């Protein structure tokens, strides 16, 4: 009798484990088809879709959780984490891992993704003049952009913490973070605007002319100056981010430690390098790697300001141009993989630092 009861319970668990997910799929697929073929007004359709999204996710998790609750305790503890983490992992796999693998696959084919060409696209990326120029420009962004953002952010964080108008200063410097890179590109395009003659509507050229100088076409100057003028926009936007993070880290330094160092005769410069920098080294690394990732995937500013002209192309703009304008899926996919490979070491460093600090 006990054996039959166990078999019956196992069969019941198997049935609900299959039927409940299948029922969820059938119901939500039916709702999707309804919305797809619906003739309802767009606004009403949108409201119902939002409600479906919220209630649908709740119903899926609730039903899956109910199924797991039917299992014995020893299995329940093992399975329950997968109920909550599993859908997110599957979604990330579908949206991130699968496209990455497909992009890697396409990078070994020609422009039309028909003929296998092996590593020819990768060789071309590191030999073609235009693609080498994009890689060089990305290195300029990584070096000068990251160095300036981190240095200025750290300097401003220290100075602002000692000023009587700390909140105002930090608010003004952090303000550019509130706008997108596209909006920043439009703003700075007017600042750098150039037209022949003495009448200038661009802010920078108006100032130059006011002091008796000659207006310049800042964005079409010889290398590397026009790239540096574009990098200035990144610095304007990301310095506030670095400043806020550094300021929070500096405030967490025990005041007793700083006071003890001052009583022992240590100057402020020595305190900065011997106490502050080691204490916030983890934060320093995190901010640096985060800004490096920003600079590696920079796209918006270059596209808005120059469209990649005047030798200002970066890897992301060349990827866009090769894939969507020239219809060269081989080059485009290869550039995307090169960018991914460049970002991976930065992510690994961040994860190691996170693990060292007990994040996981």
C-alpha positions as CSV (number, residue, x, y, z in Angstrom):
1,X,0.0,0.0,0.0
2,X,2.8,2.4,0.9
3,X,4.6,1.7,-2.4
4,X,1.4,2.3,-4.3
5,X,0.8,5.6,-2.4
6,X,4.4,6.7,-3.3
7,X,3.9,5.8,-7.0
8,X,0.6,7.6,-7.0
9,X,2.1,10.7,-5.4
10,X,5.1,10.6,-7.8
11,X,2.6,10.3,-10.8
12,X,0.6,13.3,-9.4
13,X,3.7,15.4,-9.1
14,X,4.8,14.5,-12.6
15,X,1.4,15.4,-14.0
16,X,1.2,18.8,-12.3
17,X,4.9,19.5,-13.1
18,X,4.1,19.1,-16.8
19,X,0.5,20.4,-16.9
20,X,1.0,23.6,-15.0
21,X,3.9,24.9,-17.3
22,X,2.0,23.7,-20.4
23,X,-1.2,25.5,-19.2
24,X,0.8,28.7,-18.5
25,X,2.3,28.5,-22.0
26,X,-1.1,27.9,-23.6
27,X,-2.9,30.7,-21.8
28,X,-0.2,33.3,-22.4
29,X,0.2,32.3,-26.0
30,X,-3.5,32.7,-26.4
31,X,-3.4,36.2,-24.8
32,X,-0.5,37.1,-27.1
33,X,-2.4,36.0,-30.2
34,X,-5.4,38.1,-29.0
35,X,-3.3,41.2,-28.7
36,X,-1.6,40.6,-32.0
37,X,-4.9,40.3,-33.9
38,X,-6.9,42.7,-31.7
39,X,-8.8,45.6,-33.3
40,X,-9.1,47.5,-30.0
41,X,-8.0,51.1,-29.8
42,X,-4.2,51.4,-29.4
43,X,-4.4,53.1,-26.0
44,X,-6.8,50.5,-24.6
45,X,-4.6,47.8,-26.1
46,X,-1.5,49.2,-24.5
47,X,-3.2,49.4,-21.0
48,X,-4.3,45.8,-21.2
49,X,-0.8,44.7,-22.4
50,X,0.8,46.4,-19.4
51,X,-1.7,44.7,-17.0
52,X,-1.1,41.4,-18.7
53,X,2.6,41.8,-18.3
54,X,2.4,42.5,-14.5
55,X,-0.4,40.0,-13.7
56,X,1.0,37.4,-16.1
57,X,4.4,37.4,-14.4
58,X,2.8,37.2,-11.0
59,X,0.5,34.3,-12.1
60,X,3.5,32.4,-13.6
61,X,5.6,32.6,-10.5
62,X,2.6,31.9,-8.2
63,X,1.7,28.7,-10.2
64,X,5.3,27.5,-10.3
65,X,5.7,28.1,-6.6
66,X,2.5,26.1,-5.9
67,X,3.9,23.2,-7.9
68,X,7.1,23.2,-6.0
69,X,5.2,23.4,-2.7
70,X,3.7,20.0,-3.5
71,X,7.2,18.4,-3.5
72,X,8.8,16.8,-0.4
73,X,10.9,19.3,1.7
74,X,14.2,17.9,0.6
75,X,13.3,18.5,-3.1
76,X,11.5,21.7,-2.4
77,X,14.7,23.4,-1.1
78,X,16.6,22.3,-4.2
79,X,14.0,23.3,-6.8
80,X,12.6,26.5,-5.4
81,X,15.6,28.7,-6.2
82,X,15.4,27.6,-9.8
83,X,11.8,28.7,-10.0
84,X,12.7,32.3,-9.3
85,X,16.1,32.4,-11.0
86,X,15.4,30.1,-13.8
87,X,13.1,32.4,-15.9
88,X,15.6,35.2,-15.6
89,X,18.4,33.0,-16.7
90,X,16.5,31.7,-19.7
91,X,15.5,35.2,-20.7
92,X,19.2,36.4,-20.4
93,X,20.2,33.4,-22.4
94,X,17.8,34.1,-25.1
95,X,18.5,37.8,-25.3
96,X,22.3,37.8,-24.6
97,X,23.9,34.4,-25.0
98,X,22.1,33.2,-28.2
99,X,22.7,36.5,-30.1
100,X,26.3,36.5,-29.0
101,X,26.8,32.9,-30.3
102,X,25.1,33.8,-33.6
103,X,27.2,36.9,-34.0
104,X,30.3,34.8,-33.4
105,X,29.1,32.3,-36.0
106,X,28.4,35.1,-38.6
107,X,31.8,36.6,-38.1
108,X,33.3,33.6,-39.9
109,X,31.3,34.2,-43.1
110,X,31.4,36.7,-45.9
111,X,29.4,39.9,-46.3
112,X,26.2,37.9,-47.3
113,X,26.7,35.3,-44.6
114,X,26.9,32.6,-47.3
115,X,30.5,31.6,-47.8
116,X,32.7,30.5,-44.9
117,X,35.9,32.6,-44.8
118,X,37.4,31.5,-41.5
119,X,39.5,34.2,-39.8
120,X,39.7,36.4,-42.8
121,X,37.3,39.0,-41.3
122,X,39.5,39.2,-38.1
123,X,42.6,39.6,-40.2
124,X,40.8,42.4,-42.1
125,X,39.8,44.2,-38.9
126,X,43.5,44.5,-37.9
127,X,44.8,45.4,-41.3
128,X,42.1,47.6,-42.9
129,X,43.0,51.2,-42.6
130,X,39.6,52.4,-41.6
131,X,39.1,49.7,-39.0
132,X,42.5,50.2,-37.5
133,X,41.7,53.9,-37.2
134,X,38.5,53.0,-35.3
135,X,40.5,50.8,-32.9
136,X,43.1,53.6,-32.4
137,X,40.4,56.1,-31.7
138,X,38.8,53.7,-29.1
139,X,42.2,53.5,-27.4
140,X,42.3,57.4,-27.2
141,X,38.8,57.4,-25.7
142,X,39.8,54.7,-23.2
143,X,43.1,56.3,-22.1
144,X,42.3,60.0,-22.1
145,X,38.6,59.7,-21.3
146,X,39.0,57.3,-18.4
147,X,42.1,59.1,-17.0
148,X,40.4,62.5,-17.0
149,X,37.1,61.3,-15.6
150,X,38.6,59.4,-12.7
151,X,41.2,62.1,-11.9
152,X,38.8,65.0,-12.0
153,X,36.1,63.1,-10.2
154,X,38.5,62.2,-7.4
155,X,39.9,65.7,-7.2
156,X,36.5,67.3,-7.1
157,X,35.1,64.8,-4.6
158,X,38.0,65.7,-2.1
159,X,37.7,69.5,-2.7
160,X,33.9,69.6,-2.6
161,X,33.8,67.7,0.7
162,X,35.8,70.5,2.3
163,X,33.9,73.4,0.9
164,X,30.9,75.3,2.4
165,X,28.9,74.9,-0.8
166,X,29.4,71.2,-1.3
167,X,25.8,70.3,-2.3
168,X,25.7,73.1,-4.9
169,X,29.0,72.2,-6.4
170,X,28.2,68.5,-6.6
171,X,24.8,69.2,-8.0
172,X,26.2,71.4,-10.8
173,X,28.9,68.8,-11.7
174,X,26.5,65.9,-11.6
175,X,23.8,67.6,-13.6
176,X,25.1,66.5,-17.1
177,X,24.4,62.9,-16.0
178,X,20.7,63.7,-16.2
179,X,20.8,64.0,-20.0
180,X,21.5,61.4,-22.6
181,X,24.6,61.2,-24.8
182,X,22.5,62.2,-27.8
183,X,21.3,65.3,-26.0
184,X,24.8,66.1,-24.9
185,X,26.0,65.7,-28.5
186,X,23.4,68.2,-29.7
187,X,24.4,70.7,-27.0
188,X,28.1,70.4,-27.7
189,X,27.6,70.5,-31.5
190,X,26.3,74.1,-31.0
191,X,29.3,74.8,-28.7
192,X,31.8,73.7,-31.3
193,X,29.8,75.1,-34.3
194,X,32.0,76.9,-36.9
195,X,31.1,79.2,-39.8
196,X,33.5,81.4,-41.8
197,X,33.7,85.0,-40.8
198,X,33.6,86.9,-37.6
199,X,30.0,86.2,-36.8
200,X,29.9,83.0,-34.8
201,X,27.0,81.3,-33.1
202,X,29.1,78.6,-31.6
203,X,30.0,79.4,-28.0
204,X,33.6,78.3,-28.2
205,X,34.3,80.2,-31.4
206,X,32.4,83.3,-30.1
207,X,34.8,83.4,-27.1
208,X,37.8,82.9,-29.3
209,X,36.7,85.7,-31.6
210,X,35.9,88.0,-28.7
211,X,39.5,87.7,-27.5
212,X,40.9,88.4,-30.9
213,X,41.6,84.8,-32.1
214,X,40.6,83.0,-35.3
215,X,37.6,80.7,-35.3
216,X,38.3,77.1,-35.7
217,X,36.5,74.1,-37.2
218,X,37.1,72.1,-34.0
219,X,35.6,68.9,-35.2
220,X,37.5,68.7,-38.5
221,X,40.9,69.5,-37.1
222,X,43.8,67.2,-37.7
223,X,44.3,64.1,-35.5
224,X,44.1,63.7,-32.6
225,X,42.6,67.1,-31.7
226,X,39.1,66.5,-33.0
227,X,38.9,63.2,-31.1
228,X,40.1,65.0,-27.9
229,X,37.3,67.6,-28.4
230,X,34.8,64.7,-28.6
231,X,36.3,63.1,-25.5
232,X,35.7,66.3,-23.6
233,X,32.0,65.6,-23.9
234,X,32.5,62.2,-22.1
235,X,34.5,64.0,-19.4
236,X,31.8,66.6,-19.0
237,X,29.2,63.9,-18.5
238,X,31.0,61.1,-16.6
239,X,33.0,63.2,-14.1
240,X,29.9,63.8,-12.0
241,X,29.3,60.0,-11.8
242,X,32.9,59.4,-10.7
243,X,32.7,62.3,-8.2
244,X,29.5,61.0,-6.5
245,X,30.9,57.5,-6.1
246,X,34.3,58.7,-4.8
247,X,32.6,61.2,-2.4
248,X,30.6,58.4,-0.8
249,X,33.8,56.2,-0.5
250,X,35.8,59.1,1.1
251,X,33.1,59.8,3.6
252,X,33.2,56.2,4.7
253,X,36.9,56.6,5.8
254,X,37.0,56.6,9.6
255,X,37.6,60.1,10.8
256,X,39.8,58.7,13.7
257,X,42.2,57.3,11.2
258,X,42.6,60.7,9.4
259,X,42.9,62.6,12.7
260,X,45.6,60.1,14.0
261,X,47.6,60.6,10.8
262,X,47.4,64.4,11.2
263,X,48.5,64.3,14.8
264,X,51.5,62.2,13.7
265,X,52.5,65.0,11.4
266,X,51.3,63.7,8.1
267,X,50.4,66.3,5.5
268,X,47.3,66.3,3.4
269,X,49.1,65.0,0.3
270,X,50.6,62.1,2.3
271,X,47.2,61.3,3.8
272,X,45.7,61.3,0.4
273,X,48.2,58.8,-1.1
274,X,48.9,56.7,2.0
275,X,45.4,56.5,3.6
276,X,42.7,57.6,1.2
277,X,43.8,55.9,-2.0
278,X,44.4,52.5,-0.3
279,X,41.1,52.7,1.5
280,X,39.1,53.5,-1.6
281,X,41.1,51.3,-4.0
282,X,38.2,49.0,-4.6
283,X,35.9,51.9,-5.5
284,X,38.6,53.4,-7.6
285,X,38.9,50.2,-9.6
286,X,35.1,49.8,-10.0
287,X,34.7,53.4,-11.3
288,X,37.7,53.0,-13.6
289,X,36.4,49.8,-15.1
290,X,32.9,51.2,-15.5
291,X,34.1,54.2,-17.4
292,X,36.4,52.0,-19.5
293,X,33.3,50.0,-20.6
294,X,31.5,53.4,-21.4
295,X,34.4,54.4,-23.6
296,X,34.8,51.1,-25.4
297,X,31.1,51.1,-26.5
298,X,30.9,54.9,-27.2
299,X,28.6,55.5,-30.2
300,X,26.1,58.3,-29.6
301,X,28.4,61.2,-29.3
302,X,30.5,60.4,-32.3
303,X,27.4,59.7,-34.5
304,X,25.7,62.9,-33.5
305,X,28.8,65.2,-33.7
306,X,30.6,64.0,-36.8
307,X,29.0,60.8,-38.0
308,X,32.5,59.3,-37.9
309,X,33.9,61.8,-40.4
310,X,37.3,63.5,-40.1
311,X,38.8,60.2,-38.8
312,X,36.7,60.2,-35.7
313,X,35.2,56.7,-36.2
314,X,35.2,54.3,-33.3
315,X,34.5,50.6,-33.3
316,X,30.8,51.0,-32.6
317,X,30.2,53.5,-35.4
318,X,32.2,51.2,-37.8
319,X,30.1,48.3,-36.7
320,X,26.9,50.3,-37.4
321,X,28.2,51.4,-40.8
322,X,29.5,48.0,-41.9
323,X,26.3,46.1,-40.8
324,X,23.5,48.5,-41.6
325,X,24.9,50.8,-44.3
326,X,27.2,48.5,-46.3
327,X,25.2,45.3,-45.5
328,X,28.5,43.5,-44.6
329,X,27.4,41.1,-41.9
330,X,30.8,39.5,-41.8
331,X,32.7,42.7,-40.9
332,X,29.9,44.0,-38.6
333,X,29.8,40.7,-36.6
334,X,33.5,40.6,-36.3
335,X,33.7,44.2,-35.0
336,X,31.0,43.3,-32.4
337,X,33.0,40.3,-31.3
338,X,36.2,42.3,-31.1
339,X,34.3,44.9,-28.9
340,X,33.0,42.0,-26.7
341,X,36.5,40.6,-26.3
342,X,37.8,44.0,-25.3
343,X,35.1,44.3,-22.6
344,X,35.5,40.8,-21.1
345,X,38.8,41.5,-19.2
346,X,37.2,44.6,-17.7
347,X,34.2,42.6,-16.5
348,X,36.4,39.9,-15.1
349,X,38.4,42.4,-13.1
350,X,35.1,43.9,-11.7
351,X,33.8,40.4,-10.7
352,X,37.1,39.5,-9.0
353,X,37.0,42.8,-7.0
354,X,33.3,42.2,-6.2
355,X,34.1,38.7,-4.9
356,X,37.1,40.0,-2.9
357,X,34.8,42.5,-1.2
358,X,32.3,39.7,-0.3
359,X,29.7,40.5,-2.9
360,X,29.3,36.8,-3.7
